[in-house]
Amino acid sequence: DARVTQTPRHKVTEMGQEVTMRCQPILGHNTVFWYRQTMMQGLELLAYFRNRAPLDDSGMPKDRFSAEMPDATLATLKIQPSEPRDSAVYFCASGLVLGKATYEQYFGPGTRLTVT
Amino acid sequence: GESVGLHLPTLSVQEGDNSIINCAYSNSASDYFIWYKQESGKGPQFIIDIRSNMDKRQGQRVTVLLNKTVKHLSLQIAATQPGDSAVYFCAETPDTGRRALTFGSGTRLQVQP
């Protein structure tokens, strides 16, 4: 049963610290998405990769957030320095997109980040 | 910017009844729509999708209806069960090659036994 995995599941850190979240997409999927979910804003897209290349990161605060895919099996989202307003659940999702055909995205369990 | 929204934040139904969850979208270029179910503490889970060249699609106990004229999407759940209790999101993506999704604000479905 293929699924997206995320680590850590929970992270509590102090303001100013660096936070790194990791995601392993489903093998064979060519797109990876990072979303943030809060009660106030709901689900927001932060970054989107296809074939490991960033396609859209317009939703991500550039001064403190960075997203990378060092290889096809690992996506990372880093916050440096972290702030209390970054507290949220961060979801990674992967999917397979070929041309105009569109396939559903599979979400990981999320990383719950609390910045104090 | 353009967005996807929901009419009802909470829907309460009796077990066995049919549920209808509605969603309005504003992007007339939207090409592909998905309904997700999110249970507490979990990530969104795909339920059913529909492309803009269709107006109805059926799955197991679920039906999605798309009215492009009024930019409205609905999810119908037949014979609602307690396990259907969750937050339901509609999401859309335009036909521009950008396949990231824009999510609505969600509707909480509560199934009363």
PDB file of C-alpha atoms in Angstrom, chain A residues 9 33 35 37 43 45 48 50 56 91 97 100 102-105 107-108, chain B residues 32 34 36 38 41-44 46 51 89 95 97-101 103:
ATOM      1  CA  ARG A   9       4.905  13.983  12.787  1.00  0.00           C
ATOM      2  CA  PHE A  33       3.245  19.673  -3.205  1.00  0.00           C
ATOM      3  CA  TYR A  35       0.571  22.716   1.847  1.00  0.00           C
ATOM      4  CA  GLN A  37      -3.208  24.118   7.073  1.00  0.00           C
ATOM      5  CA  LEU A  43      -5.252  24.699   3.227  1.00  0.00           C
ATOM      6  CA  LEU A  45      -0.302  25.816  -1.265  1.00  0.00           C
ATOM      7  CA  TYR A  48       4.928  22.686  -6.072  1.00  0.00           C
ATOM      8  CA  ARG A  50       7.342  18.581 -11.005  1.00  0.00           C
ATOM      9  CA  ASP A  56       5.407  27.412  -8.187  1.00  0.00           C
ATOM     10  CA  PHE A  91       1.164  18.512   4.472  1.00  0.00           C
ATOM     11  CA  VAL A  97       0.634  14.342 -13.880  1.00  0.00           C
ATOM     12  CA  LYS A 100      -3.225  17.414 -19.720  1.00  0.00           C
ATOM     13  CA  THR A 102      -4.715  15.028 -14.133  1.00  0.00           C
ATOM     14  CA  TYR A 103      -4.561  12.525 -11.327  1.00  0.00           C
ATOM     15  CA  GLU A 104      -5.527  12.787  -7.725  1.00  0.00           C
ATOM     16  CA  GLN A 105      -3.007  13.897  -5.163  1.00  0.00           C
ATOM     17  CA  PHE A 107      -1.529  13.425   1.019  1.00  0.00           C
ATOM     18  CA  GLY A 108       0.841  12.455   3.785  1.00  0.00           C
TER      19      GLY A 108
ATOM     20  CA  TYR B  32     -10.595  19.778 -12.892  1.00  0.00           C
ATOM     21  CA  ILE B  34     -11.729  17.088  -6.631  1.00  0.00           C
ATOM     22  CA  TYR B  36     -11.464  15.451  -0.411  1.00  0.00           C
ATOM     23  CA  GLN B  38     -10.346  14.932   5.996  1.00  0.00           C
ATOM     24  CA  GLY B  41      -5.655  14.275  12.683  1.00  0.00           C
ATOM     25  CA  LYS B  42      -5.245  12.988   9.152  1.00  0.00           C
ATOM     26  CA  GLY B  43      -4.377  14.374   5.770  1.00  0.00           C
ATOM     27  CA  PRO B  44      -7.021  14.954   3.100  1.00  0.00           C
ATOM     28  CA  PHE B  46      -9.302  11.742  -2.274  1.00  0.00           C
ATOM     29  CA  ARG B  51     -13.413  17.210 -15.295  1.00  0.00           C
ATOM     30  CA  PHE B  89     -13.105  20.100   0.885  1.00  0.00           C
ATOM     31  CA  ASP B  95      -6.435  24.070 -17.324  1.00  0.00           C
ATOM     32  CA  GLY B  97      -0.778  23.169 -16.944  1.00  0.00           C
ATOM     33  CA  ARG B  98      -0.491  24.203 -13.337  1.00  0.00           C
ATOM     34  CA  ARG B  99      -1.784  21.214 -11.433  1.00  0.00           C
ATOM     35  CA  ALA B 100      -1.604  22.526  -7.919  1.00  0.00           C
ATOM     36  CA  LEU B 101      -4.995  22.686  -6.259  1.00  0.00           C
ATOM     37  CA  PHE B 103      -8.921  24.402  -1.779  1.00  0.00           C
TER      38      PHE B 103
END
